[in-house]
Coordinates of N, CA and C in Angstrom, one line a residue:
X1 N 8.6 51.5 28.9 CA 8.8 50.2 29.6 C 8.4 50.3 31.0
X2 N 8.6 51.7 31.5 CA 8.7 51.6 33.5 C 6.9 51.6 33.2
X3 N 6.0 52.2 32.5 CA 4.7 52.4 32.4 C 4.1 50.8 32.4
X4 N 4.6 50.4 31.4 CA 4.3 48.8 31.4 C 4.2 48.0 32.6
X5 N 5.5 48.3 33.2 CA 5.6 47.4 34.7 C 4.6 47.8 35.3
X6 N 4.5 49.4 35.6 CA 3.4 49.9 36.7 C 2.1 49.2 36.3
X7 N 1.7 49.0 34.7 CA 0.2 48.7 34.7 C 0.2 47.4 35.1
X8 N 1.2 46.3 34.7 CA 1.1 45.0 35.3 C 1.1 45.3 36.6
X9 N 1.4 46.1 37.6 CA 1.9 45.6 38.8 C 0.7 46.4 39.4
X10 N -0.5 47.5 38.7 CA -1.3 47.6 39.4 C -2.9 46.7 39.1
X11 N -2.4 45.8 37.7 CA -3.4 44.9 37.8 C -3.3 43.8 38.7
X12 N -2.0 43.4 38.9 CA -1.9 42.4 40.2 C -2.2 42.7 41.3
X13 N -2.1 44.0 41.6 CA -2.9 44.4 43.0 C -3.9 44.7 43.2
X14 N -4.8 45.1 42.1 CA -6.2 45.2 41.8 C -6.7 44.2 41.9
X15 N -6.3 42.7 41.0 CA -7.0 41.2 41.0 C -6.8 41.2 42.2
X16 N -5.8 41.2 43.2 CA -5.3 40.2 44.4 C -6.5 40.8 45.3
X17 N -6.9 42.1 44.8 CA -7.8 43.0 45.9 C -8.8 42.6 45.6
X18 N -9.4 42.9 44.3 CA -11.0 42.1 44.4 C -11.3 41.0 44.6
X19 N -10.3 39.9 44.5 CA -10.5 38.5 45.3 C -10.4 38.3 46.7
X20 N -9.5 38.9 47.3 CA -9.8 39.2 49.0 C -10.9 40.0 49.1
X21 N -11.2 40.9 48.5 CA -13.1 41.7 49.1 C -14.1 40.4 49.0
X22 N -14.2 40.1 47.8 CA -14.9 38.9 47.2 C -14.9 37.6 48.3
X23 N -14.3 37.1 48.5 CA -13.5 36.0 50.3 C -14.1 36.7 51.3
X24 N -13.6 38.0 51.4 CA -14.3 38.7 52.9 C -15.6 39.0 52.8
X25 N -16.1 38.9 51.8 CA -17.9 39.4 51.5 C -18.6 38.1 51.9
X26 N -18.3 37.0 50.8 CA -19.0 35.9 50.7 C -19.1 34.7 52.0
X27 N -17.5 35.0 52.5 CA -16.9 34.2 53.4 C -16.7 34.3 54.6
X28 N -16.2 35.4 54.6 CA -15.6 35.6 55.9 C -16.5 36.4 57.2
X29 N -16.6 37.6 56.3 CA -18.0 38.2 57.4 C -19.3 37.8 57.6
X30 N -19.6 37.1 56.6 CA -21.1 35.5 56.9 C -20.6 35.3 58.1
X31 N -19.1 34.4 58.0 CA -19.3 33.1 58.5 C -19.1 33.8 60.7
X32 N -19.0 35.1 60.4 CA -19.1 35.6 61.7 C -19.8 34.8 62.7
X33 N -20.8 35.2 61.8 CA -22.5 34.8 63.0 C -22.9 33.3 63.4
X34 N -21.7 32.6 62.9 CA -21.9 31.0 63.3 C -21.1 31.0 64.5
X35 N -19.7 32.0 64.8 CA -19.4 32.1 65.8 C -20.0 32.1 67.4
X36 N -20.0 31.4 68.5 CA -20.3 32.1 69.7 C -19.3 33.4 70.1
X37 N -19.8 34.5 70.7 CA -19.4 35.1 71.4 C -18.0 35.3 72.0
X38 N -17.6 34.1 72.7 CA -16.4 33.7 72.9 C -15.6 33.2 72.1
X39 N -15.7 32.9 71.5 CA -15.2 32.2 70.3 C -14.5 33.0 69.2
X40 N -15.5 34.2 68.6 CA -15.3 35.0 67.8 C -14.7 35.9 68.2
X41 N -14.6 36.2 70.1 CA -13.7 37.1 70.1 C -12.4 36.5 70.2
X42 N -11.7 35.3 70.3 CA -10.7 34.6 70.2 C -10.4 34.9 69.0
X43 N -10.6 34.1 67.6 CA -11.0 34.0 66.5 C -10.6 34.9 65.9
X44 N -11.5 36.0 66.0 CA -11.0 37.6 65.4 C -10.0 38.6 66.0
X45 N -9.0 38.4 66.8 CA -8.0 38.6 67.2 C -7.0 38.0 66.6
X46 N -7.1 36.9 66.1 CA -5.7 36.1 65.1 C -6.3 36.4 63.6
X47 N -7.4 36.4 63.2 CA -7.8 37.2 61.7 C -7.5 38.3 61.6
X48 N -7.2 39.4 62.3 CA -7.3 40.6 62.4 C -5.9 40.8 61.8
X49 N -4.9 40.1 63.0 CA -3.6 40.2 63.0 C -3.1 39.3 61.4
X50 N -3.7 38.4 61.3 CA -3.0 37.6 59.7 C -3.7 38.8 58.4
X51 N -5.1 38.7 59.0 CA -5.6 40.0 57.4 C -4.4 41.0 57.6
X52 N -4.6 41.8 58.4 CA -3.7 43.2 58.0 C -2.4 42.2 57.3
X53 N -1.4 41.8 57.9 CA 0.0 41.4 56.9 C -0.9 41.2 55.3
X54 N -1.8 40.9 55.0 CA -2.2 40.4 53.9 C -3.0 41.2 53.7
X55 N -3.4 42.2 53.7 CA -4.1 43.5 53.1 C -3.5 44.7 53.3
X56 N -2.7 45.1 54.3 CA -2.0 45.9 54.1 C -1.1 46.3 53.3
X57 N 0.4 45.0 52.8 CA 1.0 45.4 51.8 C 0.3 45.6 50.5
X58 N -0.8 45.4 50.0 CA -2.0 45.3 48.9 C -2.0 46.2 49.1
X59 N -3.0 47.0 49.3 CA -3.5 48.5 49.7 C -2.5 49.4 50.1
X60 N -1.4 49.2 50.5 CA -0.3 50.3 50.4 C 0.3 50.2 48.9
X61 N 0.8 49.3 48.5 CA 1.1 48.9 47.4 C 0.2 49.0 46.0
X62 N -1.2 49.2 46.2 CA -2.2 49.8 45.2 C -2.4 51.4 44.9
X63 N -2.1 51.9 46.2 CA -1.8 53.1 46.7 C -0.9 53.9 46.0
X64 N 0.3 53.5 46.0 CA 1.4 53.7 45.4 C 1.6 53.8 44.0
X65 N 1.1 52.7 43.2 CA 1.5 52.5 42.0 C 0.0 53.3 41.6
X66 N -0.8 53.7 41.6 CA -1.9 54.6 41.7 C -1.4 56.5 41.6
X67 N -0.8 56.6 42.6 CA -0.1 58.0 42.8 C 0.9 58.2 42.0
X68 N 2.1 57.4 41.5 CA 3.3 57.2 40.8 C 2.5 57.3 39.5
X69 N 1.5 56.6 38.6 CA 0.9 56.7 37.5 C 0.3 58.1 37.5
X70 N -0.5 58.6 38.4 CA -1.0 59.6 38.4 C -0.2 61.5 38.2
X71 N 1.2 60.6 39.1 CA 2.1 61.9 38.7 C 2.9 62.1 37.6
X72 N 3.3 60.7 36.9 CA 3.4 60.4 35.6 C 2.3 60.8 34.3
X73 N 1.3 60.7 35.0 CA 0.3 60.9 33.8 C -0.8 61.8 34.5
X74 N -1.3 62.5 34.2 CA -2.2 63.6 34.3 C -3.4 62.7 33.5
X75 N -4.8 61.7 33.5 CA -5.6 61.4 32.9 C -6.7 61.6 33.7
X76 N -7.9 61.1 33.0 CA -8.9 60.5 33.6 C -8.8 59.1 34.4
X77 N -8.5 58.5 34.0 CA -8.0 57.3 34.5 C -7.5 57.2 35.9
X78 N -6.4 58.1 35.6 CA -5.3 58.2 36.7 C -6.0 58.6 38.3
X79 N -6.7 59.5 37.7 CA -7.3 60.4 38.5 C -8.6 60.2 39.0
X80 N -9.6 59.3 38.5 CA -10.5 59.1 38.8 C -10.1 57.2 39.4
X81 N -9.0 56.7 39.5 CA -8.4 55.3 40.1 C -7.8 55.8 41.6
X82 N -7.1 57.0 41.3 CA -6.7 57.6 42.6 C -8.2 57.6 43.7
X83 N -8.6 58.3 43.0 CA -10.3 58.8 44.1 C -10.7 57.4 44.2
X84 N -10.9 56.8 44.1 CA -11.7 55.2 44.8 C -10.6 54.6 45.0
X85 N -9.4 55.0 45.0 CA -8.6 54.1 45.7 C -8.6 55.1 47.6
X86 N -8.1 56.3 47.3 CA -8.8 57.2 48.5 C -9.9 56.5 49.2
X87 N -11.0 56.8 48.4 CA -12.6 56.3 49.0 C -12.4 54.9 49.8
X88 N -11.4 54.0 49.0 CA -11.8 52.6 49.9 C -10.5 52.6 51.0
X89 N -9.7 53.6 51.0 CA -9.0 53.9 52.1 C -9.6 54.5 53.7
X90 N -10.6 55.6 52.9 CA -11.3 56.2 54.2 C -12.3 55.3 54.8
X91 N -12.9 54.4 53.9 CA -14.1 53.7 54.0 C -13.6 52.5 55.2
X92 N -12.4 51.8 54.9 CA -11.9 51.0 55.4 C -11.0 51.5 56.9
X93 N -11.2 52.6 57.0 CA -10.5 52.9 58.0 C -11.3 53.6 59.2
X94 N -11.7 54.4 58.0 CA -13.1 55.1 59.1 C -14.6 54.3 59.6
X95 N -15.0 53.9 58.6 CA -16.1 52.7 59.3 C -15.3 50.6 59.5
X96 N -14.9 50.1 58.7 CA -14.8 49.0 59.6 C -13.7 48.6 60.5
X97 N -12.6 49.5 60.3 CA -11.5 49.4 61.6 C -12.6 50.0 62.8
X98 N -13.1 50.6 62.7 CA -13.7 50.9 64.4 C -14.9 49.7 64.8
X99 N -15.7 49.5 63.4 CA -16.6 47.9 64.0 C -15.6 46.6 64.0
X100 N -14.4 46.3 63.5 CA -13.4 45.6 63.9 C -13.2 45.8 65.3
X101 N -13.0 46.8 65.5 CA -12.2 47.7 67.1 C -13.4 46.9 68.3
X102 N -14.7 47.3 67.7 CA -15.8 46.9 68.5 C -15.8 45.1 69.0
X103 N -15.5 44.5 68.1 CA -15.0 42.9 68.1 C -14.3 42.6 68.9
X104 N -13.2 43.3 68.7 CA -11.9 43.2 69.5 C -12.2 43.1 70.7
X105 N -12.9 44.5 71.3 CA -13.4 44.7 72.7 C -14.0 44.4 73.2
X106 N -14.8 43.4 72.7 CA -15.9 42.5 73.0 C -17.4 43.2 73.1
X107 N -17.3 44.2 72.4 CA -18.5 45.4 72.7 C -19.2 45.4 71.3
X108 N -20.0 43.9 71.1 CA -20.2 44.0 69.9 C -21.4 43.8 69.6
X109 N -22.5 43.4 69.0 CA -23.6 43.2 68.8 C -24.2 41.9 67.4
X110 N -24.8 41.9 67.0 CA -25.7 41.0 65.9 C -25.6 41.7 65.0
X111 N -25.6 43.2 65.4 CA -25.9 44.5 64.7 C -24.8 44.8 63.5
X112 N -23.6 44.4 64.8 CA -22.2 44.7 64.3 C -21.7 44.2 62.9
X113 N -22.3 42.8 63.4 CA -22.1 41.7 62.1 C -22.8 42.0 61.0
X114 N -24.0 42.2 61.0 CA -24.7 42.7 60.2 C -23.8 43.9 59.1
X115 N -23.8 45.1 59.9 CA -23.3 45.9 59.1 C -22.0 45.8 58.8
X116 N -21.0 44.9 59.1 CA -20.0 44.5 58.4 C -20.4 44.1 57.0
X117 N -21.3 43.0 56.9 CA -21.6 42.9 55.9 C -22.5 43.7 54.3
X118 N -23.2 44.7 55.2 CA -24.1 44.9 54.6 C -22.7 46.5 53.8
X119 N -22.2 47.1 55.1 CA -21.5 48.2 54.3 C -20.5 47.7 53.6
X120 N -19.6 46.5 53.5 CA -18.6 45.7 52.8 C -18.9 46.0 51.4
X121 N -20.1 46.3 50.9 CA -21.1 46.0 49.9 C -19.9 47.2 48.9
X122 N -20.5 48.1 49.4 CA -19.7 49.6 48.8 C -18.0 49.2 48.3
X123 N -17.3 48.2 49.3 CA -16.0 47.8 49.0 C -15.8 47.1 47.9
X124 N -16.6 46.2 48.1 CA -17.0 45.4 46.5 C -17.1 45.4 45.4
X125 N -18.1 46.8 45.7 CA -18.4 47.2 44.2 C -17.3 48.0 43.4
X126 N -16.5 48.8 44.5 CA -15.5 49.9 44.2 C -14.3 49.1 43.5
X127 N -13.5 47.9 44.6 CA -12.6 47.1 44.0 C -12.9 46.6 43.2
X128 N -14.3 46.0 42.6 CA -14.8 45.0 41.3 C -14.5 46.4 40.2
X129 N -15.3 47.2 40.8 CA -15.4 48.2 39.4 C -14.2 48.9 38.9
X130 N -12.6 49.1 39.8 CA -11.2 49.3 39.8 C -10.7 48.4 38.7
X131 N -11.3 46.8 39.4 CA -10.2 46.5 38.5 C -10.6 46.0 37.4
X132 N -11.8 46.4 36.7 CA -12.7 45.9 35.7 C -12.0 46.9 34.7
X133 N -11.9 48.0 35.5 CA -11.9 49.2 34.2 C -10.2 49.6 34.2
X134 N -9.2 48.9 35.3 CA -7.9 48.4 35.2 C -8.0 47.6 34.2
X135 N -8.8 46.7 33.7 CA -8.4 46.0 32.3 C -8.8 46.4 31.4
X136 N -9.6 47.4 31.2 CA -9.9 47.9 30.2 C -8.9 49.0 29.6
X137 N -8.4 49.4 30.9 CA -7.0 50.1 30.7 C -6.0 49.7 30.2
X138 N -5.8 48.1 30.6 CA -4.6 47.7 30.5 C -4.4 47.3 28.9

């Protein structure tokens, strides 16, 4: 029965995640470059602050039910959902919190924007392919 909950409650976090990458791919990091300067660094100071409350409990909460399955069950599954959940933890922390950081401080470039988008790419695929093979689990 507790196994059951866990898989519903890591496909809800899985869907909730591939549809916010999917938003932040298509949507949100585009619509950067329509920004002026000034503007975007206004702008991305209040996105910053609403995404985290709204990505954070996700991603801690995918995290979780990830590790808890994985100590429960010894699989392939388990264990290879753990590692790209890791990967889009380091990925997300190590490269775009610091080009976020760069926004913030107004130290940013065309460039910046660019590769928000272009490395986002890797996040995409990882959360699409998570929760693709979460329902094939499920």
């Amino acid at each position: 029965m507790m196994t059951m909950h866990l898989d519903q409650a890591r496909l809800l976090l899985d869907f909730g995640l591939v549809v916010l990458i999917w938003m932040v791919q298509l949507l949100i990091y585009p619509s950067f470059k329509y920004f002026s300067p000034s503007a975007l660094l206004k702008w991305h100071k209040r996105y910053t602050f609403y995404m985290a409350l709204i990505v954070m409990p996700l991603m801690l909460g995918q995290f979780v039910i990830y590790a808890i399955q994985l100590y429960l069950e010894y699989s392939i599954f388990n264990v290879f959902g753990m590692l790209v959940v890791i990967t889009l933890w380091l990925s997300t922390f190590l490269q775009f919190v610091p080009l976020h950081q760069n926004i913030s401080n107004d130290s940013f470039s065309e460039n910046t924007l660019k590769l928000l988008v272009s490395r986002n790419w890797i996040r995409v695929v990882l959360w699409s392919g998570l929760f693709v093979w979460s329902c094939i689990e499920f």
